[in-house]
Coordinates of C-alpha atoms in Angstrom, one line a residue:
X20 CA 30.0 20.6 -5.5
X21 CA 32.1 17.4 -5.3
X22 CA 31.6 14.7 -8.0
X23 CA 29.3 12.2 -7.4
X24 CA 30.2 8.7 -6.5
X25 CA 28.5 6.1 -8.3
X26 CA 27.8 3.3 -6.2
X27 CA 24.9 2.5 -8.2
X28 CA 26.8 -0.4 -10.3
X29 CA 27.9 -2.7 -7.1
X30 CA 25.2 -5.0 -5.8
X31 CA 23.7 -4.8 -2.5
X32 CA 26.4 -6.2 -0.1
X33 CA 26.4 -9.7 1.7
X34 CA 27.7 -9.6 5.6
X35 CA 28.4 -12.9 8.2
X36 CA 28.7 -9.8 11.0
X37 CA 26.3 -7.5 12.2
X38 CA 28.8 -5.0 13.5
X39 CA 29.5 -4.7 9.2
X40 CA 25.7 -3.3 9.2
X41 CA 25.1 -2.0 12.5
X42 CA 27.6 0.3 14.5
X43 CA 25.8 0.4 17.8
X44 CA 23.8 -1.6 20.3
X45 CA 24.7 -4.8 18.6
X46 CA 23.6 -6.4 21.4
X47 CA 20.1 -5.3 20.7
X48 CA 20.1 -6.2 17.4
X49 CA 22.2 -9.7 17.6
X50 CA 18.9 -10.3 20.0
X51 CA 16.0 -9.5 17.2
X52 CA 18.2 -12.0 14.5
X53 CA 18.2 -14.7 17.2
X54 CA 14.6 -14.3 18.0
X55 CA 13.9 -13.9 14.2
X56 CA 15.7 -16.9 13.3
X57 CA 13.8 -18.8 16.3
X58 CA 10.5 -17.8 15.2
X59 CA 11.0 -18.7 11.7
X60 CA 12.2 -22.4 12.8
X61 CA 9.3 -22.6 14.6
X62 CA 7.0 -21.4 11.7
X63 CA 8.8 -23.5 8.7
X64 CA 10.9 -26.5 10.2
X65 CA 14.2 -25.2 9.1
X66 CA 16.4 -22.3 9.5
X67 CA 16.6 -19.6 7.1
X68 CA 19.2 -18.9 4.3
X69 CA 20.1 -15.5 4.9
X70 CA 17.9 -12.8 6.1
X71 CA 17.8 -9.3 4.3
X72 CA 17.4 -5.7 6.2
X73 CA 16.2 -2.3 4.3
X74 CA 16.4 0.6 6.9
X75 CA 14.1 3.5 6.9
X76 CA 14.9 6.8 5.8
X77 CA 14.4 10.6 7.3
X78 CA 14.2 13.3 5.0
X79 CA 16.3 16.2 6.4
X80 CA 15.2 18.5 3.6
X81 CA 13.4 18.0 0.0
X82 CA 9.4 17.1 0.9
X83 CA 7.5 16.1 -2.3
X84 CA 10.1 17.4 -4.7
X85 CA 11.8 13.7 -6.2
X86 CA 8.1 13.1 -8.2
X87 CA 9.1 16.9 -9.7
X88 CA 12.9 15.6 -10.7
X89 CA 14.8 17.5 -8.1
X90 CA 17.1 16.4 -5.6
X91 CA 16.8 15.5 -2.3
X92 CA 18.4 15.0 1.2
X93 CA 17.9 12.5 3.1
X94 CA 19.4 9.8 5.4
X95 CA 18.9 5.9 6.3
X96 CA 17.9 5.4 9.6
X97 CA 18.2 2.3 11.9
X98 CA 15.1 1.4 12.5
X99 CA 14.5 -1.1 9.3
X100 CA 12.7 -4.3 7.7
X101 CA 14.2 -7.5 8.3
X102 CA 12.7 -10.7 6.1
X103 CA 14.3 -14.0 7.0
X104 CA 14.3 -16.3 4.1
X105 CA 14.4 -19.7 2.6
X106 CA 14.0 -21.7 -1.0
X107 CA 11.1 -24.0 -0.7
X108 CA 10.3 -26.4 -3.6
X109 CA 7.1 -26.1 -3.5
X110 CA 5.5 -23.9 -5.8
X111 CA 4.6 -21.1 -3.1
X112 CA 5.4 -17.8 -1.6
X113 CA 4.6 -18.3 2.0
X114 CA 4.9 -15.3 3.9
X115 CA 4.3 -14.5 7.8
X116 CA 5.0 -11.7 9.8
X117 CA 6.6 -12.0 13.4
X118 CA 3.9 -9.0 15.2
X119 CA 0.8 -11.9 15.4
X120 CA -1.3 -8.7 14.7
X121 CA -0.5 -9.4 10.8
X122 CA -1.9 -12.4 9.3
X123 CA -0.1 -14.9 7.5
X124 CA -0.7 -15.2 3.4
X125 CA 0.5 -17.3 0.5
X126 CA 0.1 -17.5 -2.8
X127 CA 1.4 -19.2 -6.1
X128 CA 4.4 -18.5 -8.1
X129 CA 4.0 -21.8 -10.8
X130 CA 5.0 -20.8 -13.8
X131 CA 2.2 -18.6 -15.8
X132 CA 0.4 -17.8 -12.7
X133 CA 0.4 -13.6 -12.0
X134 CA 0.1 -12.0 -8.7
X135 CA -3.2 -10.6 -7.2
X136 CA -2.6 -6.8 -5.6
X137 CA -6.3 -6.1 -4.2
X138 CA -5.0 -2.3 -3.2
X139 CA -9.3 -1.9 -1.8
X140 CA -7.7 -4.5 0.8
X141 CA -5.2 -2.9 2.8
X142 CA -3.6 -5.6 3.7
X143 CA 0.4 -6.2 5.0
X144 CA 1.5 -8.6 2.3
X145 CA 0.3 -6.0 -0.6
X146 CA 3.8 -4.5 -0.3
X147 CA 5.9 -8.0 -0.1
X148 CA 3.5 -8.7 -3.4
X149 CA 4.6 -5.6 -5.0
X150 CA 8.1 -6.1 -4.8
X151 CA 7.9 -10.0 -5.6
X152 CA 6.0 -8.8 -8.7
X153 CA 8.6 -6.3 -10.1
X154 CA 11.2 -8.4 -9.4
X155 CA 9.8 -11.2 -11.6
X156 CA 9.5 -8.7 -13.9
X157 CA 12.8 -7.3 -13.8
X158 CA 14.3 -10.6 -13.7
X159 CA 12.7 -12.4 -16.5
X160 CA 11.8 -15.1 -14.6
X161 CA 9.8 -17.7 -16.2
X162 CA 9.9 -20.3 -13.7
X163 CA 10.3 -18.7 -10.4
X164 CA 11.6 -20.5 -7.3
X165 CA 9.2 -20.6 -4.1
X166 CA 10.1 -19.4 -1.0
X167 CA 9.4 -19.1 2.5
X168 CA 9.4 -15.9 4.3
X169 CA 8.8 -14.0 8.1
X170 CA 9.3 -10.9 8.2
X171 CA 10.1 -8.2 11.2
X172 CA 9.7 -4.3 11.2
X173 CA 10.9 -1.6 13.3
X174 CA 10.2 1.0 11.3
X175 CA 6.7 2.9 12.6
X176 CA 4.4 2.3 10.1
X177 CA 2.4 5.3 8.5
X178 CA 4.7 7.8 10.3
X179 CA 6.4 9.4 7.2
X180 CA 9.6 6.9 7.5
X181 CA 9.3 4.6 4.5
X182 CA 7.9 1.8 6.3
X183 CA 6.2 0.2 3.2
X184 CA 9.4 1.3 1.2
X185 CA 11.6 -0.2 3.0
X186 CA 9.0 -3.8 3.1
X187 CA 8.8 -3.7 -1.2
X188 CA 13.0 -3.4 -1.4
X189 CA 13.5 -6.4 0.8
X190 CA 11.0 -8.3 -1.2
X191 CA 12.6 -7.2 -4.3
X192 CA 15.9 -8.7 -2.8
X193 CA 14.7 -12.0 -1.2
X194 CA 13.1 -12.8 -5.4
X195 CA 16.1 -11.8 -6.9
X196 CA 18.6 -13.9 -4.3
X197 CA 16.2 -16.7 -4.0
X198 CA 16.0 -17.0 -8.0
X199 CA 19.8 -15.9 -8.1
X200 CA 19.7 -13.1 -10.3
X201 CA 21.4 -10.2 -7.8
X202 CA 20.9 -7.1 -10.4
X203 CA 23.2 -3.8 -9.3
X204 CA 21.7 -1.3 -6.7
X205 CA 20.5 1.2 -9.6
X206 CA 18.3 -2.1 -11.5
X207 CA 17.1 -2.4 -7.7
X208 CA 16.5 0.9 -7.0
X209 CA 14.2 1.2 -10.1
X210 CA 12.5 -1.7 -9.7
X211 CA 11.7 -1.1 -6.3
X212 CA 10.2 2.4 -7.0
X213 CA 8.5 0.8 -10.3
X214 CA 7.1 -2.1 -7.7
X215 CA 5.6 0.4 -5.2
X216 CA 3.4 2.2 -7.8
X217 CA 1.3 -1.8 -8.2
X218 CA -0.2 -0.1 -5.1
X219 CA -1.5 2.8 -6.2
X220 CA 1.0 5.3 -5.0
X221 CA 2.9 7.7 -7.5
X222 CA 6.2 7.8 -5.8
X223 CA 8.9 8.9 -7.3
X224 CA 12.2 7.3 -5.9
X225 CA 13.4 8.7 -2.8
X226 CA 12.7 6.4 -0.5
X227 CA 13.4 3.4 -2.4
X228 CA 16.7 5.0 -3.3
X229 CA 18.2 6.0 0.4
X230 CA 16.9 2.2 1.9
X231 CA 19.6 0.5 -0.9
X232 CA 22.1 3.2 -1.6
X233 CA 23.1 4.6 2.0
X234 CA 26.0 4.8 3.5
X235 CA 26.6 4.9 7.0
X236 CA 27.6 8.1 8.9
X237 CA 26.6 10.2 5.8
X238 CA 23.5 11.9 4.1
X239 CA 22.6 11.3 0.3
X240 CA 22.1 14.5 -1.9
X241 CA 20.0 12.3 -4.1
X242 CA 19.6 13.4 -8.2
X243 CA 17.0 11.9 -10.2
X244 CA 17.1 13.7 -14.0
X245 CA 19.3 13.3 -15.9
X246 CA 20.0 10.1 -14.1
X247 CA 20.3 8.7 -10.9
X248 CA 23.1 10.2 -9.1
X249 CA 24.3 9.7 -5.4
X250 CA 26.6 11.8 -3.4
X251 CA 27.4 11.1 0.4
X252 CA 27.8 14.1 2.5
X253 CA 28.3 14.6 5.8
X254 CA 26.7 16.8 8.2
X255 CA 29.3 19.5 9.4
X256 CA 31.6 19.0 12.2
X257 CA 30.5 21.5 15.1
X258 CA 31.5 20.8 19.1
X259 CA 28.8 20.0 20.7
X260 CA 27.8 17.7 17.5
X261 CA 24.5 17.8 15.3
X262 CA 22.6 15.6 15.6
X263 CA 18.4 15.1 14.7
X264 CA 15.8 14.4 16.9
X265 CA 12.3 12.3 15.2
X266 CA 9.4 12.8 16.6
X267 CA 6.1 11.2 15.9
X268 CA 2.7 12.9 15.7
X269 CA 1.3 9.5 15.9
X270 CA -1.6 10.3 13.4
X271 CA -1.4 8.3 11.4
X272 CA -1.6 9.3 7.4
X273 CA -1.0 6.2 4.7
X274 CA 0.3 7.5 1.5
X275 CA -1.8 4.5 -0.1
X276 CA -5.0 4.9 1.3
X277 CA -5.7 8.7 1.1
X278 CA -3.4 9.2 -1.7
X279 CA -6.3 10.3 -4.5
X280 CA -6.6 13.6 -2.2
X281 CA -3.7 14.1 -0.8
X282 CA -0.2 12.1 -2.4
X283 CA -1.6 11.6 -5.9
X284 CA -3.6 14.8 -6.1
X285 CA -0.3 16.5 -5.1
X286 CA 1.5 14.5 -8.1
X287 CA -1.2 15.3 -10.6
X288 CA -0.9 19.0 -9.5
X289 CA 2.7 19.3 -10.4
X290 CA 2.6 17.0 -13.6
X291 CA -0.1 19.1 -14.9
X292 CA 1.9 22.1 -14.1
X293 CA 4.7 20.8 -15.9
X294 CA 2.5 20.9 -19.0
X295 CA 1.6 24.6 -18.6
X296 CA 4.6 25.7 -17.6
X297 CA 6.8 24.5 -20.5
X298 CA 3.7 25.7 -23.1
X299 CA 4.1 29.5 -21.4
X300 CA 7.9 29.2 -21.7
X301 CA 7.2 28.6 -25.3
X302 CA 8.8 24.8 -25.3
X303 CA 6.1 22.3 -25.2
X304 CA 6.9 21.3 -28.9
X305 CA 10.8 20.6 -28.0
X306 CA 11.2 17.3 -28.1
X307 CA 12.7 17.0 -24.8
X308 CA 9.6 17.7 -23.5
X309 CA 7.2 16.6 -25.9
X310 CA 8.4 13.0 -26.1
X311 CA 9.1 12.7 -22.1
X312 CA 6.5 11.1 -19.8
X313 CA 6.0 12.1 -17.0
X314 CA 7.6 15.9 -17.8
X315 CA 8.5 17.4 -14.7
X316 CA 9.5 20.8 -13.5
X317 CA 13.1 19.7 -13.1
X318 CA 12.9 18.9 -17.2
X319 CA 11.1 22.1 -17.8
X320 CA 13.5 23.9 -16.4
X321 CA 16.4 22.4 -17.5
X322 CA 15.4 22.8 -21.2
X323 CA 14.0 25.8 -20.6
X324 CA 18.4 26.6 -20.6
X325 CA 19.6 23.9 -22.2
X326 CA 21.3 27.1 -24.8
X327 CA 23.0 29.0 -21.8
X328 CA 26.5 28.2 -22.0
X329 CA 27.3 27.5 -18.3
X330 CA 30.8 26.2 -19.0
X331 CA 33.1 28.0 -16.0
X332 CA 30.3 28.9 -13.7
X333 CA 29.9 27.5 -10.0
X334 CA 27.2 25.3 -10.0
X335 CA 25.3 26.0 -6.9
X336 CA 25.2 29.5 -8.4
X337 CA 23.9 27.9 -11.8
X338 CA 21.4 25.9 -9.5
X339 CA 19.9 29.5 -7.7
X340 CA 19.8 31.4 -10.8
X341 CA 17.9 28.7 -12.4
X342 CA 15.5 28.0 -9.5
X343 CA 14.9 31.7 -9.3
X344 CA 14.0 32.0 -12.6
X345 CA 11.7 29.5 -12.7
X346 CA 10.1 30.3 -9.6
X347 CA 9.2 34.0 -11.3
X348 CA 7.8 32.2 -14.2
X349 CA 5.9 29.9 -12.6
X350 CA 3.7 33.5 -10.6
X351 CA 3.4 34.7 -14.9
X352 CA 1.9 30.9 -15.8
X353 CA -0.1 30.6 -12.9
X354 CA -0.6 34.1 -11.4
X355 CA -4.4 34.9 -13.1
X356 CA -5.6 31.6 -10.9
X357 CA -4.4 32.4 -7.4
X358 CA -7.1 29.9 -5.7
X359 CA -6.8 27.2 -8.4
X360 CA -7.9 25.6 -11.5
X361 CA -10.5 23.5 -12.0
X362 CA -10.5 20.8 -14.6
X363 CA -11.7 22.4 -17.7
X364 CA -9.7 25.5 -17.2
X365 CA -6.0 23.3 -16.8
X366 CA -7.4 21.4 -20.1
X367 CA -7.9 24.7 -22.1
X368 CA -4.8 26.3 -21.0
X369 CA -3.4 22.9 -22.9
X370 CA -5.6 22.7 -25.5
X371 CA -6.9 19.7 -24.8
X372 CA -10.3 18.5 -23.5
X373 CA -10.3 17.4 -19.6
X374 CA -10.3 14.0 -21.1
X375 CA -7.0 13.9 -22.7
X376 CA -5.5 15.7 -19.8
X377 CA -6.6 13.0 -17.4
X378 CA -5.4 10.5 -19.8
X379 CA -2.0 12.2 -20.0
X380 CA -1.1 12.0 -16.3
X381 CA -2.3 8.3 -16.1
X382 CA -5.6 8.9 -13.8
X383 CA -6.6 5.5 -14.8
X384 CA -3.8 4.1 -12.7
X385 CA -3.4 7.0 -9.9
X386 CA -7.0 8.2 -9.5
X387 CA -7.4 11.9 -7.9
X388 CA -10.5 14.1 -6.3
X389 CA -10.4 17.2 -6.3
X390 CA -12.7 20.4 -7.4
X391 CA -9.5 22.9 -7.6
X392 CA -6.0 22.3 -8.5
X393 CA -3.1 24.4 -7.0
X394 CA -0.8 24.5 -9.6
X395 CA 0.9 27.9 -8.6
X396 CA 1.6 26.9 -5.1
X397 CA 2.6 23.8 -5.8
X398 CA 4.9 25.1 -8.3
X399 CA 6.4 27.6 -5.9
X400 CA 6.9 25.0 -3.4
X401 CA 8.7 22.5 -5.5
X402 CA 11.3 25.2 -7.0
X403 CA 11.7 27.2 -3.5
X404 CA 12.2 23.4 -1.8
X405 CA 14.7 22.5 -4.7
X406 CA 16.5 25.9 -3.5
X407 CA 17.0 24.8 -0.2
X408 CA 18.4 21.7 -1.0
X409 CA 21.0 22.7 -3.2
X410 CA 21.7 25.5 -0.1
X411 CA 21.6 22.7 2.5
X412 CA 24.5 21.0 0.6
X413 CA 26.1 23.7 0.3
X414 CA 26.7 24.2 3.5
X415 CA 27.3 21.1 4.6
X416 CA 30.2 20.6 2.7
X417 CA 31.4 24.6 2.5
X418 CA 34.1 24.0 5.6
X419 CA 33.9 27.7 6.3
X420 CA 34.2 28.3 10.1
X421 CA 32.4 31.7 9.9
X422 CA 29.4 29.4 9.4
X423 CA 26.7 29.1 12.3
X424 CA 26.2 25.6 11.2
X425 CA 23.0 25.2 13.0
X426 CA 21.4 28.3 12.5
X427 CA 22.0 28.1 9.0
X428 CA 20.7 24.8 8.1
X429 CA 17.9 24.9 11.0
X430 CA 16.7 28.0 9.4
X431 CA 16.5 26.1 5.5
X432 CA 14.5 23.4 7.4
X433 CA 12.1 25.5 9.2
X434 CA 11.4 27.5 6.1
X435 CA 11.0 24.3 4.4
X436 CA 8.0 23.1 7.0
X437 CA 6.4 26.5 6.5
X438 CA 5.8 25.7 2.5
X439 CA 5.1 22.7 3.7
X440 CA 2.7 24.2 5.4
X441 CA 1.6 26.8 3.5
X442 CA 1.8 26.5 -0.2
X443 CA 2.2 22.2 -0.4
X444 CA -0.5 21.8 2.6
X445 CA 0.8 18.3 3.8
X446 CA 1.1 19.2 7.0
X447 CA -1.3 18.9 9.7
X448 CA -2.3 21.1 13.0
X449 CA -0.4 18.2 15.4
X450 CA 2.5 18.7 13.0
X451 CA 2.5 22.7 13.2
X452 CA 2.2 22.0 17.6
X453 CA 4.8 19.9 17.7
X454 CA 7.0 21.9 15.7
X455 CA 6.6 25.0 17.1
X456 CA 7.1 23.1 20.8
X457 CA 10.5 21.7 19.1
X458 CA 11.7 25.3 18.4
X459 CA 10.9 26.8 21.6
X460 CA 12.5 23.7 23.2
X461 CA 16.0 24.0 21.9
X462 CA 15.8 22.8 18.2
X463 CA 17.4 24.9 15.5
X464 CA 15.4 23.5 12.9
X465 CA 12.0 21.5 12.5
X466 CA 9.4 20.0 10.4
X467 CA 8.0 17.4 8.9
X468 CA 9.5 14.3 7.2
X469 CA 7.8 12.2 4.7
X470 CA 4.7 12.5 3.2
X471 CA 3.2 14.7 5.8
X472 CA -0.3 14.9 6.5
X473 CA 0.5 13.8 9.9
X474 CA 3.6 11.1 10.2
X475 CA 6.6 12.3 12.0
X476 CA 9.0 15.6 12.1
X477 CA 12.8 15.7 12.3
X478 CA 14.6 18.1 14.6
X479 CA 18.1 19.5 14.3
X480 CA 19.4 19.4 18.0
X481 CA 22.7 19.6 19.5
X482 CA 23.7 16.5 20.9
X483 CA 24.3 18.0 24.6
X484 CA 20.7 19.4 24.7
X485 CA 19.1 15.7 23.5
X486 CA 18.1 15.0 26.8
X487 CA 16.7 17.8 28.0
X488 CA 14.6 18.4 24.3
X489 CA 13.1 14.7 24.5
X490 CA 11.8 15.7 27.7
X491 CA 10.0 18.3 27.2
X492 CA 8.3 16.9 24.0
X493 CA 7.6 14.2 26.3
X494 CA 6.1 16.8 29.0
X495 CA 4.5 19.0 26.7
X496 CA 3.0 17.4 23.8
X497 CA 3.0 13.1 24.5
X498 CA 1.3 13.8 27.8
X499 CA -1.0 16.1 26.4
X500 CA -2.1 13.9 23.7
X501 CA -1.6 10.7 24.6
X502 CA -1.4 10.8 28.6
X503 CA -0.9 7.0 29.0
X504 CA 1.9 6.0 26.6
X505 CA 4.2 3.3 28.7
X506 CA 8.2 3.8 28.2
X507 CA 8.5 1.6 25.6
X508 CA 6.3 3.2 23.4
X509 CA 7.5 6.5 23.9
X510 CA 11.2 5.6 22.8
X511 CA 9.3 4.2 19.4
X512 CA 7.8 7.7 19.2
X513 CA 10.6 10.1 20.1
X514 CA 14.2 9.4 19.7
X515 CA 17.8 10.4 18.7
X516 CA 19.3 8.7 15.3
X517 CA 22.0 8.9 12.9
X518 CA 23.1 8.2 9.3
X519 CA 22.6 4.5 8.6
X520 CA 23.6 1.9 6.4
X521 CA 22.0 1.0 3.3
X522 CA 20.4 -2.4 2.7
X523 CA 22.4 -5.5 3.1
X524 CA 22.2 -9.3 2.8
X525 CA 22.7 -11.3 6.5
X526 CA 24.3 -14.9 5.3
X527 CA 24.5 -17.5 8.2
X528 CA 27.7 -18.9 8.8

């Protein structure tokens, strides 16, 4: 694999044109600044300083696997936040969103005053909060500066595109720029993903990660443990081109709101089989995982051979045999409880009362139901997903010609929706229809993206076949379901989009 480049030291960049962020239908988008920059006259008196922008993202391939420490793949799309922005001396954050459907909120930042996050309110603002909050925090800001603040999305929200991430890293942004303390991309990163959990989800850093680190016309193989790593790759060059297809269910599923059944259950379910895992492999008492919190699979395994001398060896080869491994011993640790554990079985597998477990993977802050816990399918999910990651990559960047590009990746991703599916169970029956439509309509490769549980679903589709793909998802599934849909809201739920730019800063001249 190529080395990584480390862009995580710069700071997020500061543009006068949008062609530097955008690279097409500047028109379009020169026209939502303008009428953003109206609006926020209108609303404060005065024009704004600079506006920031986080994009969305689309996971190509890696669903639910950065909480476990393994890398991902995804891309920034176009479709962002934008927050215009201004100093104000008074001691408040004002904030109001340009959609009228989302009320406007303030609150105080004088010094020693600490921000409310009602998360039994779902409220907009919650995820501006959470990023003003962590930023403060990152910042050691003792006498903040207020600011005034409107705010436009075009990212769908609770479709399984980072919506709310992208929403917490411009807040995180606007604080640091307004109280001029600009920290580098990887500070950001990690305070954005720190930031997000003040709402109750257990994320752990994808999304965050592609909204300030992409780059545009490329992908992000994405590497959490050790440390945070980011690669660009490009998809491969075929004639006609690849290109991906999203597609919204329009059921809407929001991490924050269902997450003690569904997100955080899914968390606890890997943490916890973490725990076992690394006691059956016989190093729970290493210090590399007994003094690590959370422990993950990708530590488990990792120490599981930190003594195998690899020095020499390709590493995607290093990356299979590893996975493999791990997925055999994950059907020995959790093989005798094919349906699940309950509570009091996981806690004396560990030796410890149910309790202490719940204590150890922080249920007083991420709060889960459930009466079984599916540790051996989550388990085979995460390493099997981790496995086609690293394959995805490799083929990406391989340059051999023998290589049905589409095939080859489109058959990763459609394996990947079927653990989705079946062993991870984030998926959803509208999600299974319209992938299964998407396959027999031209797409190499589809499944879900995000979350799951409902959300949207990526396609890989060759870029002479868009047209007549959109169409029939149109025809067979939109009209089905939702028979009145105008246009315009059917190009918000089905379109064509490429690797995007990362998040940016928008100075006036």
């Amino acid at each position: 694999m190529l080395a990584p480049v480390d862009s995580t030291l710069a700071t997020v960049p500061t543009f006068h044109a949008l062609s530097d962020i955008y690279t097409s239908d500047l028109l379009k988008h020169a026209a939502r600044f303008q009428l953003l920059t109206e609006a926020f006259i209108a609303t404060y008196g005065f024009k704004p300083s600079f506006i920031v922008r986080a994009p969305g993202r689309v996971n190509i391939i890696g669903e639910h696997i950065d909480y476990c420490g393994f890398p991902v793949f995804p891309m920034a799309i176009v479709p962002d936040s934008l927050i215009a922005v201004r100093a104000s001396r008074e001691r408040r954050i004002r904030l109001a969103n340009i959609n009228p459907k989302y009320p406007s909120r303030e609150f105080s930042c004088e010094p020693g005053s600490s921000v409310t996050i009602n998360n039994s309110t779902h409220d907009w603002t919650n995820y501006f909060k959470c990023g003003y909050k962590g930023a403060i925090e990152a910042i050691d800001c003792t006498n903040p500066q207020g600011m005034e603040c409107l705010m436009d999305g075009s990212v769908p929200s609770s479709a399984g595109l980072s919506s709310s991430s992208a929403i917490v890293c411009c807040a995180v942004l606007a604080t640091m720029k307004v109280n001029d303390r600009l920290l580098p991309k990887s500070d950001v990163v990690e305070t954005a993903v720190a930031s997000e959990r003040y709402i109750g989800t257990n994320g752990g850093g994808m999304d965050q990660t592609t909204s300030i680190m992409s780059q545009s016309q490329s992908a992000v193989f994405i590497e959490f443990n050790p440390e945070l790593k980011i690669t660009p790759v490009k998809f491969p060059s075929t004639d006609p081109q690849i290109t991906f297809v999203i597609a919204n269910t329009l059921v809407v599923s929001d991490k924050a709101v269902t997450a003690p059944v569904c997100y955080n259950l899914r968390v606890v379910e890997t943490r916890i089989g973490a725990l076992i895992l690394a006691k059956h492999l016989g190093i729970a008492n290493r210090a590399a995982c007994k003094d690590i919190d959370p422990l993950t699979f990708k530590v488990v395994m990792d120490e599981y051979f930190s003594t195998q001398d690899t020095a020499g060896s390709d590493d995607v080869q290093v990356w299979i045999d590893h996975l493999d491994a791990m997925l055999h011993a994950s059907i020995e640790a959790f093989g005798a409880h094919p349906d699940g554990y309950t509570r009091e079985q996981m806690a004396t597998a560990l030796d410890m009362t149910p309790d202490a477990l719940s204590a150890a993977v922080h249920e007083d802050r991420f709060p889960v139901r459930a009466q079984q816990f599916k540790l051996l399918q989550r388990a085979q999910h995460a390493f099997s997903e981790a496995l086609r990651v690293v394959k995805f990559r490799q083929i990406c960047e391989s340059g051999d010609t023998r290589i049905n590009y589409c095939s080859a990746l489109g058959d990763l991703m459609n394996c990947s929706q079927d653990s989705c599916r079946d062993l991870f169970e984030c998926s959803c029956p509208e999600i299974d229809e319209l992938c299964a439509l998407a396959r027999r309509s031209g797409s190499f490769g589809s499944r879900l993206t995000g979350a799951g549980w409902g959300g949207c679903t990526v396609h890989l589709v060759l870029k002479d076949k868009v047209g007549s793909f959109i169409a029939a998802i149109k025809r067979e599934f939109y009209a089905k379901h939702v028979p009145n849909m105008n246009d315009e809201a059917l190009s918000d739920a089905i379109f064509v989009t490429t690797p995007g730019n990362g998040a940016a800063f928008y100075m006036f001249d």
